[in-house]
Every structure is written in C-alpha cells, then in structure tokens.
C-alpha cells in the first residue's frame, strides 16, 4: 500500500486551472469548529456577497451535530458562532477561514466548547496580561497507517540523529512543515518557529506569544491548517501523545506562561509562587491536559523520553524530566517565563490555558466555579 | 529503495505554498554543529523584519540532551549567531544563520571549535591567510548503498568516472548542479565542482576564504548539500572511506597561502612552512578528523592518491604525498600549497587553526600552545 493517499495523486495543474478562475465580488468563508471528540476539526464553506472586513460581518451558521458526535438526530441542529477570522492560504484572498464556537440547541456551549469558560477566566485576569506560547508536537503517518518514511516492515535507526536533523536519513516529510509555516504566516497566525523532533517523522511548531484567549484561537486554527496541508500531500497528521510504543518519544504540547509581573525585574519571585500553586493542583491539571481526563497522557508521561512521571509533580531549572521547567536564562536573569511540560499533543489549548490562569491567578474559592452563559449567546447577530 | 518516501510528496503542491507572500515576517533558520562534531542541526524562528547584519539576530537556545551535547537534567544550551547567508530553499528575505554553541555556563561546547579558531585567526590577520578546501563526498541511497550502484553489487572499476559525463559515468549530477546554484544564491564562496574517481563521489571547492570565513563557508556549504540531498531523497556522506577495497576514499584537501607566500619569492616561505609541518605530523593528524585520526586511518593508506598516515612527505605535483606543491607554484616560485591529509568529515575550524599554529605562530611539539 502506498504511503501517500489517492487524493494526492489527482493532477494539481488541473486543480490550479480552476483555482485561478476569478470569483467576482463574492467571497468564500470556511467555518471551522471542534467536534464532539474534543480533538477533531470540522469545516464547511459558504459564499458571502462581499469580503468580510471584521468578525461582525460574518453571520452565525448551524450544522448537523448528529454527524459530528455532538447531538442526537432528533434534535441535531447546532450553532456556529464566528470568533476569529484569518486569511485563507488554500483558496487565497479575499477568502477567509473562520474559527467558531459551537452552541447546543438551547444556545449553551457544547460539551467540547471549552472556549466559553476560558473566555470567562481570561476576562477576570486581564490586568495580569498573561502570555502563552505553546509547542505543538505531532507525527506524520503515511496513508498506510505507518509513520511516514519508516520502513514498511520495521523501524528506523534508534533516536539520536533526528532532533533538528537534516538529510533524507533524518528528516522525514519536511515539505509538510515548510508549507504549513508559509500557510500560517499568510493566514496571520502567530507562528513562532519549527523544528524536527526526536522521533523520525515527528515535528514541532510553536505558536505565540499570545495573550489570553488568542492562544487557543491561534493554535486550533494552526492545527486546522496542518491537517489541510497534510491532506494536500496525502499524508496524515496525528496528535496522539504516544503514537509508537517502545523506545520512541511521545508528543506533547509544552506550554510556556508568563504574566506582566513575571516578565519584569524580580519576576522570578512570581514564577516561584505560581509553580508552588501548580504543585498543589497537579491532579486537576492532568485532567485538563488531554481530552480524556488524563488517560491519554498516562501512555506518554512515564518519566522517560524527556517527560516527568504522571504521578509526581516536580520543578527544575533547565530540567526536561520535570513537570515544570524554568529555562536557564530565566533562572539567571531572575525574570521571564516558565514551561509546563505536562500537556499532551492532543490537548485542548483553551482548557490548558484556562486552568493555568485559574490556578495561578484566581483565589482557591473561585477554582472550578460553574459559570452561566445565557446572556452572551441568546441573540442572533443577523 | 534508493530515494526516500519524502520524494513522493507532490512538489507542485509544495510550490503553491512556498509562493505564499509572508508580509514583513522573516524566517531565520539557525544551524549548529552537534555533539558528534560532524552532524548538523537546524531549527527556525520567525523575525518581525529582515535582519541586515548578524547583530540583528537574537541569541537562542536548544535542548542539548537531544543532540549528544548535554544531560536531560541540565539540558539548555545557547545558540550565538556567527554568520548569516541568504536562504536558497525559502529564498529572500529569509536567512540561514550559522551559530556557535555555548554550554549552560556560557563556555564553548566541546564541539564548538570555532571559538578557538577565531581567536587564533585574529592573532595573524595582518598576514592575510587564505584557504581553499576541496570537499569530497559520496551520494548514498536511503538504503545506505552508493547512489546508482547496482543493488547487490558494484559498478565497473575506477577509471572512467573522474570528471566523467554520461549516465554510465556520472551518478547524481542533478544534486551537484542544484547545490552549486544554491551556494551561489546563498553567498557561499563556492569556486568549482567536479565528479570524483569513485562513481557517486563528487567534489566541490570553497574558497579562497580568509581566516575564520573558511570554516563558516564550508559548514554552510555542507548544510546546503544535506538539504539539497534531502529534497532529492538521497543522502550525502562525508565518511572518509565509505566502501572498503579498491575504491577511493573522500578527503578535504586544504590549500593554504599567506600574503608573503603569494608574493615574489614566496616559495621559500612555503618550504619553511612545510619543514615545520613535517615536525608536527601527529598533531595535525589528530586535528584532521573528528575522531583524533581513527577515521583517517581507514583512508590514508598510501594507495588511491593518499599518503600513508604514519609518515609525512611533501612533493611537487605528488598526489601520494602529505603535502603537494602544485607544478605552477614550483615554476613561478610563489603561490600556495595543498595539505592532502584532512578527512572529508574534518572540522574546517580546527584544520585551518592547526595550519596557522604550526606555520605562522611557529608552534612546536605535540600540543597546541595556550595564549591569553
């Protein structure tokens, strides 16, 4: 079986001919949302009479939730609320990609719509000016279900030469990475950088620094772009945190965090206070750091392969086997940021950033508070 | 299978993405030498505007425990930009940035040989030392067999391949052509290419470069070669003896001159330098491959246009000697000489440094001298 999909064999110059056709004043807007799994992304497109200049120009929409693990057939309509707009690197200007929140029939947030609660938390801690940077690791698979570039009936050489590697014997699938980077820059996503990872066919991109809610918006859209680029090449993206058993690295989403106070002179004190608070809420964070309450991370956080053990909480300067790593230069300059290495690659960034802000910056009596959402979503924009 | 799975990824699709405009943002790819002293690593970051000089590029850091350079418990290492080039893969305004590596305590990493080389070069800059290095390499398929060789065997014996033309003589010229053009674009001082004696073996030359530039330009040229080969789905090997038996090894012959050697009567200075080199053979051998001479022991046999590793020799137009003085230099009584001992996988920083120490700083004995 081939390692690239049948679709990728479709003639691309035929496609180009059509994609170059002018479209008049009308504009294609692709709505993107998170489905009932909490990991999967869905999308559908509509034409607008003219290019939307801001989010307010984009109408609400709806979809069949019974086909996305989100509703019963008997009551399947769900709402799509546009929340962030980007340029479309696939069909190009003036077309748009629009990230959406999903609401149930009663206009309350869907089960996997964690953005709603994240927004409430971020609004409360606005003066702290909290910044995030997330390091998204991922693995490329061939259409045959085996990691891309790996020999058919076996394994590559052991890990060692692949991290940041170059050469056909080290870097498997760089084309995907390069194209995704350009697509993100075009779309207006805050992509910080890329590198090859420790396992062959594993890569990483970083999004940030983003303030508050933007982190989740940019990371989810960057993931959508990556799925689409992989689809164009005929390979498959997986964010599974431990795609290969044995002596092969897992995939995480290390989350770098800072507040204004941490970034200023003497900020190390606030970093230490924050890690102290995080230490007291380890189990709660683990529940939020993958879409299955910690069960996915159990396969990954073993204490080996540059991970901490899922059972213990630890902090260390320049220590990649700790739950929290304080970068060496932050330890020296006594200000900056810290890195939470626990989130899994398939985490929901809204959940991760929300629980970090909550634990670090809100008093314990507000932790796990249930918020009401009626007011925000009751009225249609149209 | 000779070419990698990555070659199946559709390049027309890739071009569509690579043509996307990127606004003011610039991609800077940071490149460094890993703990093996031979391997290159790279990662990229976005900058908000085009860097005009090396000073515009910020320091960065990386996980040294994944590159054979540190332990996991204390893994952060620093990347300090040292030389900037245009990026022939992502094109303008994007950059390739060669970096020095520092340990957690900001001392040079074990395989950061640039730091000492730069110091030595500064001591002799008024003598304008020029270098030209002839980088030989072998193309391999991803199956590890030389590219173009029959799967279960060998091609016809050496003879017709050196500077050859034709599909039965030149294996993989596309890589060479692409690499040459990419180096010219990047601003690397590439001065030529030719097919080598073993089929699937090639050579490019970088120079003339003064002082520290030699190491910088050669390392970037090597990186560009690895990236070009990756794009084609083949592998570049700098192993000094990839195939045992009656097949040539791969070296990095190093041509060297100073202002004095290049001027009238310079031959005398050349002969004086060679005299000094003859007394320090083993020190140079230890500097001429990343394993203190063990790699070169497989290559410098006295056959296949090499000298024997145990003996030092010099001669005009003699390719079996350690040092060759080109015929024209012997006639014009000025010019340069060629040290044929360095291995293809040598670190050019320590090779050029060793030549300066022995010939210009007039050091003697088995160990390099320490300077303040």
XYZ file of C-alpha atoms in Angstrom:
754
model
C 0.000 0.000 0.000
C 1.272 3.466 -0.882
C 2.333 5.910 1.803
C 0.528 8.837 0.148
C -3.245 8.977 -0.351
C -5.096 8.505 -3.605
C -6.343 12.115 -3.490
C -2.831 13.465 -3.566
C -2.364 11.795 -6.947
C -5.051 13.988 -8.522
C -3.463 16.246 -11.098
C -2.537 19.505 -9.416
C -2.239 21.567 -12.598
C -5.828 20.720 -13.404
C -6.699 21.961 -9.938
C -4.647 25.132 -10.472
C -6.568 25.992 -13.646
C -9.795 26.086 -11.706
C -8.392 27.742 -8.596
C -7.154 30.617 -10.740
C -10.644 31.438 -12.030
C -11.712 34.918 -10.846
C -14.652 34.890 -8.433
C -16.069 38.387 -8.838
C -17.070 40.226 -5.661
C -18.245 37.088 -3.875
C -16.172 35.631 -1.101
C -15.784 32.079 0.244
C -15.823 31.752 4.028
C -14.903 28.422 5.598
C -16.273 27.855 9.107
C -14.047 25.658 11.275
C -15.110 24.034 14.574
C -14.162 21.386 17.128
C -16.318 18.270 17.071
C -17.652 16.022 19.806
C -14.358 14.192 20.338
C -12.709 17.375 21.594
C -9.808 16.687 19.214
C -11.307 16.537 15.736
C -11.853 19.546 13.492
C -14.705 20.029 11.034
C -15.301 22.624 8.338
C -17.807 23.759 5.766
C -17.888 26.717 3.421
C -20.401 29.323 2.335
C -20.362 32.228 -0.119
C -20.792 35.783 1.124
C -21.789 38.616 -1.190
C -18.619 40.535 -0.370
C -15.402 40.276 1.589
C -15.989 40.471 5.350
C -13.767 43.142 6.898
C -14.348 42.199 10.535
C -15.872 39.363 12.502
C -19.138 41.261 12.779
C -19.603 40.924 9.002
C -19.715 37.126 9.309
C -23.123 35.648 10.126
C -23.880 32.835 12.574
C -24.468 29.478 10.967
C -25.526 25.988 12.009
C -24.765 22.329 11.261
C -25.871 18.743 11.880
C -24.439 17.803 15.254
C -25.609 14.202 14.991
C -22.919 13.677 12.366
C -20.125 15.037 14.498
C -20.720 13.132 17.760
C -22.358 16.232 19.206
C -26.139 15.702 19.156
C -28.982 13.228 18.659
C -30.624 13.000 15.238
C -33.953 14.058 16.685
C -32.538 17.389 17.865
C -29.440 17.832 15.782
C -29.120 21.500 14.851
C -26.180 23.190 16.489
C -24.992 26.763 16.178
C -21.704 28.079 14.835
C -20.630 31.428 16.313
C -17.678 33.063 14.493
C -14.969 34.081 16.950
C -11.735 34.595 14.964
C -11.102 35.358 11.292
C -7.969 34.603 9.210
C -6.885 34.814 5.560
C -7.337 31.552 3.651
C -3.989 30.182 2.403
C -5.698 27.435 0.369
C -8.167 29.403 -1.722
C -6.305 32.721 -1.112
C -7.540 36.334 -0.759
C -10.240 37.541 -0.378
C -11.473 34.250 1.096
C -11.443 33.611 4.850
C -11.134 30.897 7.461
C -13.335 31.485 10.495
C -12.879 29.679 13.797
C -16.218 29.129 15.539
C -17.628 28.287 18.945
C -20.311 25.607 18.974
C -23.600 26.083 20.859
C -26.253 23.462 21.572
C -29.910 23.820 20.554
C -30.536 25.791 23.764
C -27.677 28.196 22.916
C -25.481 26.967 25.752
C -21.893 25.927 24.977
C -21.492 22.399 23.557
C -19.663 19.825 25.740
C -16.383 20.265 23.897
C -16.680 24.054 23.643
C -14.092 24.911 26.288
C -13.525 28.353 24.820
C -16.630 29.674 26.556
C -15.309 29.070 30.067
C -11.761 30.030 29.056
C -13.084 33.423 27.983
C -14.719 33.978 31.378
C -11.473 33.206 33.200
C -9.296 35.339 30.927
C -11.626 38.329 31.345
C -11.161 38.143 35.119
C -7.363 38.126 34.950
C -6.964 40.698 32.192
C -4.748 43.126 34.176
C -2.157 40.386 34.685
C -1.529 40.417 30.895
C -0.942 36.658 30.714
C 1.067 35.447 27.716
C 1.311 31.911 26.395
C 3.498 30.093 23.887
C 2.595 26.517 23.003
C 4.935 23.994 21.392
C 2.802 21.678 19.282
C 4.481 18.323 18.618
C 2.952 15.985 16.023
C 3.664 12.866 13.983
C 3.195 12.289 10.256
C 1.693 8.980 9.185
C 1.504 7.539 5.682
C -1.843 6.597 4.215
C -0.881 3.023 5.146
C -1.089 3.822 8.858
C 2.661 3.530 9.461
C 4.777 6.567 10.395
C 5.746 8.404 7.215
C 9.137 7.371 5.834
C 9.545 4.447 8.248
C 10.480 1.154 6.520
C 7.434 -0.950 5.783
C 8.047 -3.973 7.954
C 10.231 -2.419 10.605
C 11.780 0.561 12.332
C 14.354 3.253 11.587
C 17.656 3.569 13.475
C 17.144 4.446 17.151
C 16.541 8.033 18.210
C 19.572 10.327 18.384
C 20.204 11.884 14.974
C 16.693 13.163 14.217
C 16.108 16.139 16.553
C 16.643 19.297 14.419
C 18.202 16.955 11.843
C 18.857 17.481 8.163
C 19.185 14.944 5.357
C 16.895 12.311 3.883
C 18.001 9.824 6.530
C 16.997 12.185 9.353
C 14.159 14.468 8.246
C 11.007 12.692 7.023
C 8.441 14.950 5.374
C 9.955 18.447 5.720
C 7.851 19.650 2.762
C 4.792 19.494 5.010
C 6.479 21.598 7.695
C 7.702 24.224 5.240
C 4.309 24.581 3.576
C 2.472 24.753 6.896
C 4.805 27.531 8.084
C 4.118 29.633 4.970
C 0.389 28.951 5.244
C 0.380 30.150 8.872
C 2.306 33.319 8.005
C -0.126 34.065 5.190
C -3.174 33.409 7.334
C -1.925 35.822 10.024
C -1.277 33.215 12.726
C 1.369 33.979 15.311
C 3.759 31.153 14.364
C 6.998 31.452 16.327
C 9.093 28.666 14.781
C 9.528 24.994 13.791
C 11.965 22.145 14.345
C 12.334 18.433 13.673
C 11.659 16.338 16.789
C 13.404 13.404 18.465
C 11.404 10.622 16.797
C 11.731 10.400 12.967
C 8.574 11.700 11.207
C 7.836 13.779 14.321
C 7.901 17.563 14.089
C 7.042 20.617 16.158
C 5.775 24.130 15.552
C 5.355 26.835 18.155
C 2.568 29.429 18.338
C 2.996 32.538 20.482
C 3.430 34.693 22.375
C -0.348 35.139 22.503
C -2.329 36.901 25.167
C -5.163 35.095 26.935
C -7.860 33.695 24.663
C -5.839 34.283 21.473
C -3.614 31.323 22.359
C -6.395 28.799 21.876
C -7.719 30.523 18.765
C -4.351 30.610 17.020
C -3.367 27.068 17.989
C -6.644 25.489 16.873
C -6.503 27.297 13.514
C -2.828 26.322 13.094
C -3.852 22.692 13.665
C -6.570 23.046 11.020
C -4.015 24.393 8.544
C -1.716 21.457 9.298
C -4.470 18.889 8.703
C -5.249 20.588 5.368
C -1.612 20.750 4.249
C -1.141 17.063 5.126
C -4.310 16.250 3.205
C -2.925 18.049 0.133
C 0.249 15.965 0.317
C -1.647 12.774 1.007
C -0.193 12.075 4.432
C -1.927 12.029 7.783
C -1.421 14.181 10.834
C -1.773 12.624 14.263
C -1.686 14.436 17.600
C -1.754 11.164 19.518
C 0.539 11.643 22.551
C 2.194 8.220 22.203
C 1.848 7.028 18.622
C 4.576 4.344 18.793
C 5.120 2.037 21.768
C 8.646 1.221 22.850
C 11.748 3.379 22.868
C 10.189 6.187 20.845
C 9.317 9.663 22.119
C 5.735 10.733 22.693
C 4.223 14.009 21.541
C 3.403 16.854 23.911
C 2.274 20.454 23.832
C 4.659 22.178 26.240
C 3.062 25.412 27.375
C 5.147 28.457 28.196
C 3.491 31.005 30.516
C 4.212 34.429 31.923
C 2.385 37.381 33.443
C 3.439 41.014 33.287
C 4.818 40.734 36.827
C 6.939 37.701 35.908
C 8.403 39.471 32.902
C 9.543 42.493 34.929
C 12.542 42.889 37.278
C 12.391 40.428 40.126
C 9.712 38.412 38.311
C 11.290 35.099 39.382
C 9.513 35.502 42.726
C 6.115 35.387 40.971
C 7.222 32.428 38.882
C 8.128 30.521 42.029
C 4.800 31.444 43.650
C 2.976 30.220 40.569
C 4.797 26.887 40.444
C 4.074 26.462 44.152
C 0.320 26.823 43.457
C 0.525 24.499 40.469
C 2.172 21.881 42.666
C -0.943 21.777 44.849
C -3.308 21.132 41.939
C -1.405 18.552 39.887
C -4.267 16.067 39.500
C -6.727 18.740 38.368
C -4.309 19.965 35.723
C -3.642 16.449 34.465
C -7.415 16.092 33.946
C -7.361 19.158 31.691
C -4.193 18.304 29.790
C -5.673 15.817 27.317
C -9.257 15.266 26.053
C -9.713 12.073 28.079
C -9.163 13.271 31.630
C -5.533 12.145 31.738
C -5.872 8.678 30.211
C -4.039 9.665 27.022
C -1.181 11.208 28.960
C -0.778 8.013 31.013
C 0.767 6.415 27.918
C 3.133 9.357 27.464
C 4.198 10.743 30.885
C 6.371 7.863 32.025
C 9.382 9.710 33.409
C 11.419 8.583 30.365
C 11.922 10.271 26.969
C 12.170 13.801 28.384
C 8.908 13.527 30.331
C 8.030 13.717 34.009
C 6.046 10.902 35.593
C 2.264 11.473 35.562
C 2.114 10.617 39.257
C 4.541 13.234 40.563
C 4.855 16.976 40.325
C 8.335 18.499 40.028
C 10.017 21.748 39.056
C 13.594 22.314 37.886
C 15.830 24.800 36.106
C 16.754 23.528 32.611
C 15.388 20.124 33.642
C 13.480 18.406 30.886
C 12.405 15.494 33.077
C 10.443 17.807 35.402
C 6.758 18.744 35.177
C 7.729 22.422 35.108
C 10.986 23.595 33.575
C 12.363 27.032 34.304
C 14.661 27.979 31.384
C 18.299 28.528 32.299
C 18.354 32.181 31.251
C 15.240 32.903 33.311
C 16.995 31.459 36.348
C 19.930 33.752 35.608
C 18.056 36.963 34.765
C 15.580 36.345 37.624
C 12.570 37.148 35.409
C 10.790 35.762 32.377
C 8.522 32.743 31.992
C 8.228 29.040 32.822
C 7.352 25.946 30.816
C 4.651 23.442 31.822
C 5.723 20.239 30.061
C 2.683 18.162 31.013
C 0.049 18.930 28.326
C -0.377 16.212 25.691
C -0.157 16.964 21.969
C -3.917 16.450 21.600
C -4.857 18.758 24.481
C -7.434 21.498 24.063
C -5.429 24.740 24.399
C -8.487 26.525 25.774
C -8.631 24.009 28.675
C -4.896 24.203 29.278
C -4.619 27.993 29.293
C -7.800 28.336 31.303
C -6.728 26.017 34.138
C -3.260 27.626 34.264
C -4.769 31.107 34.600
C -7.288 29.861 37.147
C -4.768 28.103 39.391
C -2.115 30.819 39.215
C -4.216 33.963 39.346
C -7.633 33.278 40.917
C -8.213 32.591 44.612
C -8.940 28.951 45.526
C -12.608 29.649 46.320
C -13.160 30.526 42.630
C -11.494 27.366 41.307
C -13.832 25.011 39.407
C -16.652 27.564 39.612
C -19.543 26.878 37.252
C -20.348 29.870 35.087
C -23.655 30.811 33.460
C -23.615 31.588 29.746
C -27.117 32.631 28.717
C -26.512 36.327 28.177
C -23.660 36.008 25.680
C -25.309 33.695 23.221
C -29.041 34.344 23.336
C -29.389 36.738 20.445
C -28.624 36.185 16.776
C -26.254 38.649 15.144
C -28.365 38.840 11.989
C 14.672 1.640 -2.414
C 17.133 4.388 -3.400
C 15.124 7.593 -2.793
C 13.208 8.479 0.354
C 9.435 8.453 0.872
C 9.518 12.253 1.039
C 10.165 12.406 -2.702
C 6.628 11.131 -3.258
C 5.223 14.353 -1.760
C 3.942 16.401 -4.678
C 6.289 19.283 -5.467
C 3.672 21.294 -7.372
C 1.660 21.364 -4.155
C 4.757 22.460 -2.311
C 5.368 25.315 -4.753
C 1.882 26.669 -4.275
C 2.528 27.047 -0.554
C 6.090 28.277 -0.880
C 4.861 31.076 -3.185
C 2.547 32.462 -0.488
C 3.522 36.030 0.486
C 4.693 36.411 4.095
C 4.299 40.144 4.739
C 7.175 41.636 6.727
C 7.869 38.420 8.630
C 11.204 36.703 8.008
C 12.182 33.096 8.713
C 15.652 32.631 10.172
C 16.985 29.058 10.242
C 19.606 28.631 12.993
C 22.219 25.958 12.179
C 24.776 24.374 14.512
C 27.264 21.502 14.817
C 26.036 18.795 17.208
C 27.869 16.684 19.775
C 29.307 14.294 17.178
C 31.409 17.114 15.699
C 30.167 16.091 12.232
C 26.372 16.310 12.352
C 24.424 19.493 11.641
C 21.147 20.514 13.287
C 18.706 23.285 12.467
C 15.544 24.964 13.658
C 13.679 28.047 12.535
C 12.173 31.120 14.121
C 10.104 33.998 12.826
C 11.518 37.538 12.971
C 9.419 40.685 12.593
C 11.695 42.227 9.960
C 14.638 41.334 7.752
C 17.938 41.219 9.646
C 20.546 43.317 7.850
C 23.590 42.199 9.833
C 24.468 39.460 12.277
C 23.843 41.890 15.160
C 20.145 41.946 14.275
C 19.821 38.247 15.102
C 18.978 37.344 18.700
C 20.644 34.574 20.699
C 18.567 31.438 21.078
C 18.768 28.119 22.898
C 18.015 24.412 22.355
C 17.779 21.029 24.055
C 21.337 19.722 24.140
C 20.258 16.378 25.594
C 18.768 15.529 22.180
C 21.926 16.320 20.213
C 24.542 14.383 22.217
C 25.574 17.623 23.922
C 24.185 17.606 27.470
C 22.205 15.679 30.105
C 18.405 15.951 30.406
C 18.663 17.374 33.895
C 20.692 20.369 32.669
C 19.913 20.496 29.005
C 19.640 24.112 27.907
C 22.414 25.245 25.558
C 22.867 28.598 23.847
C 22.997 29.419 20.129
C 25.039 32.519 19.274
C 24.696 33.694 15.648
C 28.075 33.838 13.905
C 27.492 34.102 10.124
C 24.405 34.905 8.037
C 23.560 33.779 4.483
C 20.586 34.060 2.135
C 18.262 31.037 2.257
C 18.199 29.253 -1.131
C 15.317 26.986 -0.030
C 12.877 29.588 1.282
C 14.504 32.441 -0.673
C 14.693 36.153 0.186
C 14.211 37.710 2.650
C 14.689 34.524 4.682
C 18.100 33.631 6.151
C 20.392 30.757 7.113
C 22.324 31.550 10.287
C 25.388 29.560 11.313
C 25.736 29.565 15.113
C 28.240 28.815 17.822
C 27.079 26.627 20.690
C 27.681 27.542 24.332
C 27.122 25.333 27.357
C 24.874 26.280 30.282
C 27.811 28.173 31.836
C 28.359 30.061 28.560
C 31.664 28.328 27.836
C 32.088 26.894 24.320
C 30.544 23.427 23.850
C 33.003 20.540 23.289
C 32.458 20.551 19.525
C 32.395 24.358 19.203
C 35.791 24.613 17.552
C 35.009 27.992 16.030
C 35.686 29.900 19.235
C 39.375 28.994 19.436
C 39.824 29.220 15.661
C 38.573 32.805 15.636
C 40.976 33.716 18.406
C 43.930 32.228 16.530
C 42.926 33.878 13.259
C 42.754 37.286 14.912
C 46.363 36.878 16.036
C 47.585 36.575 12.420
C 45.156 38.740 10.473
C 47.896 41.033 9.112
C 49.344 38.034 7.266
C 46.048 37.540 5.351
C 45.886 33.732 5.444
C 43.798 32.351 2.566
C 42.296 28.896 2.404
C 40.567 26.816 -0.234
C 39.070 23.491 0.789
C 38.154 20.694 -1.631
C 35.195 18.889 -0.123
C 34.780 15.334 -1.430
C 31.591 13.402 -0.623
C 29.640 10.313 -1.640
C 25.960 10.122 -2.552
C 24.103 7.220 -0.937
C 20.546 5.990 -1.403
C 18.393 5.766 1.716
C 19.255 2.066 1.642
C 22.819 3.038 2.542
C 24.300 1.812 -0.774
C 26.101 4.334 -3.028
C 23.588 6.058 -5.289
C 23.306 4.499 -8.733
C 25.328 1.400 -7.825
C 23.580 -1.930 -8.610
C 21.638 -3.212 -5.569
C 23.557 -6.374 -4.920
C 26.944 -5.429 -6.301
C 29.466 -2.978 -7.675
C 29.979 -0.861 -10.826
C 32.934 -1.309 -13.182
C 36.346 -0.472 -11.641
C 37.511 3.111 -11.214
C 38.969 4.802 -14.277
C 36.245 6.409 -16.369
C 34.428 8.336 -13.631
C 36.699 11.253 -12.619
C 35.246 14.382 -14.350
C 33.161 11.988 -16.429
C 29.991 12.603 -18.431
C 27.235 10.221 -19.383
C 24.724 8.157 -17.441
C 27.226 5.343 -17.164
C 29.830 7.606 -15.578
C 28.125 10.419 -13.642
C 25.704 9.300 -10.899
C 23.533 12.063 -9.424
C 24.771 15.198 -11.204
C 21.413 16.889 -10.501
C 22.407 17.136 -6.839
C 25.721 18.762 -7.717
C 24.148 21.303 -10.068
C 21.419 22.203 -7.595
C 23.927 22.521 -4.750
C 26.212 24.784 -6.792
C 23.394 27.148 -7.672
C 22.081 27.152 -4.115
C 25.532 28.054 -2.768
C 25.896 30.899 -5.259
C 22.485 32.232 -4.219
C 23.292 31.944 -0.532
C 26.548 33.894 -0.915
C 28.859 30.946 -0.206
C 32.288 31.315 -1.787
C 31.968 28.169 -3.958
C 34.698 28.075 -6.599
C 34.022 24.863 -8.501
C 32.817 21.251 -8.763
C 33.879 18.021 -10.429
C 32.987 14.361 -10.479
C 35.430 12.249 -8.471
C 37.269 8.990 -9.033
C 34.706 6.683 -7.409
C 31.258 6.605 -9.092
C 28.639 8.508 -6.991
C 31.511 10.517 -5.463
C 31.742 14.237 -6.147
C 33.707 17.263 -5.038
C 33.056 20.946 -4.579
C 35.600 23.561 -3.588
C 35.027 26.553 -1.327
C 37.488 29.444 -1.345
C 39.568 31.476 -1.374
C 38.411 32.487 2.085
C 40.379 34.483 4.590
C 40.682 33.383 8.195
C 37.510 32.348 10.018
C 35.411 32.626 6.843
C 36.798 29.319 5.597
C 35.131 27.347 8.359
C 31.910 29.356 8.173
C 31.537 28.970 4.411
C 32.397 25.285 4.385
C 29.969 24.361 7.151
C 27.124 26.246 5.434
C 28.033 24.622 2.108
C 27.785 21.231 3.828
C 24.402 22.136 5.317
C 23.147 23.212 1.898
C 24.349 19.898 0.450
C 22.472 17.891 3.091
C 19.280 19.914 2.419
C 19.565 19.557 -1.342
C 20.090 15.803 -0.986
C 17.112 15.622 1.385
C 14.962 17.325 -1.267
C 16.089 14.765 -3.831
C 15.630 11.913 -1.362
C 19.268 10.807 -1.257
C 21.949 11.094 1.418
C 25.333 12.880 1.384
C 28.048 11.063 3.278
C 31.312 12.630 4.393
C 32.674 9.318 5.586
C 36.371 9.222 4.583
C 36.252 5.576 3.400
C 32.649 4.673 2.578
C 33.490 1.484 0.643
C 36.449 -0.679 1.644
C 38.560 -2.247 -1.070
C 39.703 -0.810 -4.361
C 37.570 2.319 -4.113
C 38.779 5.848 -3.348
C 38.169 7.455 -0.010
C 36.958 11.015 0.487
C 39.160 13.822 1.730
C 39.102 17.562 2.212
C 42.381 18.731 0.689
C 43.206 22.120 2.127
C 45.007 24.755 0.119
C 46.798 27.445 2.096
C 48.757 30.638 1.488
C 49.696 33.878 3.191
C 50.334 37.274 1.637
C 54.069 36.594 1.768
C 53.725 33.220 0.037
C 51.691 34.808 -2.724
C 54.356 37.465 -3.415
C 57.624 37.102 -5.336
C 59.998 34.694 -3.673
C 57.130 33.215 -1.659
C 58.290 29.656 -2.382
C 60.874 29.999 0.346
C 58.159 30.738 2.931
C 56.196 27.755 1.617
C 59.204 25.467 2.046
C 59.810 26.811 5.530
C 56.176 26.045 6.458
C 56.418 22.537 5.087
C 59.560 21.967 7.156
C 57.597 22.959 10.275
C 54.662 20.747 9.295
C 56.998 17.779 8.847
C 57.966 18.013 12.521
C 54.364 18.049 13.798
C 52.670 15.355 11.735
C 50.779 13.554 14.501
C 49.383 16.788 15.996
C 47.882 17.594 12.597
C 46.590 14.050 12.073
C 44.730 14.297 15.383
C 43.139 17.573 14.208
C 42.223 16.323 10.734
C 39.155 14.179 11.527
C 36.598 14.233 14.386
C 37.975 11.042 15.963
C 41.583 12.062 16.507
C 42.846 10.162 13.471
C 40.800 6.953 13.687
C 38.602 7.866 10.705
C 41.584 8.828 8.579
C 43.330 5.548 9.435
C 40.826 3.827 7.129
C 41.565 6.297 4.327
C 45.263 7.322 4.425
C 46.756 4.036 3.273
C 49.339 5.248 0.775
C 47.110 3.996 -2.071
C 44.313 5.733 -4.008
C 46.108 9.090 -4.167
C 46.718 9.273 -0.429
C 49.822 9.393 1.704
C 50.328 6.851 4.451
C 49.001 8.038 7.810
C 52.194 7.074 9.629
C 54.576 9.141 7.502
C 54.939 12.745 6.461
C 56.031 13.581 2.905
C 55.966 16.536 0.520
C 56.473 16.841 -3.225
C 55.811 18.944 -6.284
C 52.774 17.622 -8.187
C 52.860 14.496 -5.999
C 49.414 13.210 -5.044
C 50.860 10.396 -2.978
C 52.469 12.894 -0.582
C 51.033 14.510 2.562
C 51.722 17.951 1.091
C 51.586 18.654 -2.622
C 53.151 21.774 -4.145
C 51.341 22.439 -7.429
C 53.586 22.354 -10.506
C 52.826 26.019 -11.373
C 53.834 27.133 -7.900
C 57.125 25.257 -8.265
C 57.711 27.117 -11.512
C 56.627 30.636 -10.506
C 58.325 30.293 -7.133
C 55.309 31.713 -5.288
C 51.697 30.789 -4.576
C 50.232 28.212 -2.185
C 50.485 24.574 -1.120
C 47.990 21.766 -0.626
C 47.692 19.697 2.569
C 46.069 16.460 1.398
C 45.677 14.907 4.811
C 42.340 16.279 6.152
C 39.456 13.814 6.020
C 36.142 14.639 4.275
C 34.410 14.789 7.683
C 37.008 17.077 9.280
C 36.034 20.234 11.141
C 37.420 23.074 8.974
C 37.847 25.333 12.004
C 40.433 23.113 13.659
C 42.104 22.244 10.332
C 42.684 25.893 9.460
C 43.664 26.679 13.051
C 46.288 23.911 13.062
C 47.884 25.251 9.876
C 48.108 28.737 11.379
C 49.568 27.468 14.663
C 52.322 25.436 13.009
C 53.182 27.624 10.006
C 52.582 31.189 11.232
C 52.716 31.032 15.019
C 55.626 28.640 14.579
C 54.470 26.299 17.358
C 56.316 23.063 18.023
C 55.562 19.880 19.930
C 52.574 17.606 20.266
C 50.136 20.001 21.974
C 48.719 23.355 20.828
C 50.100 26.325 22.774
C 47.910 28.333 25.115
C 47.568 32.058 24.561
C 45.969 34.615 26.875
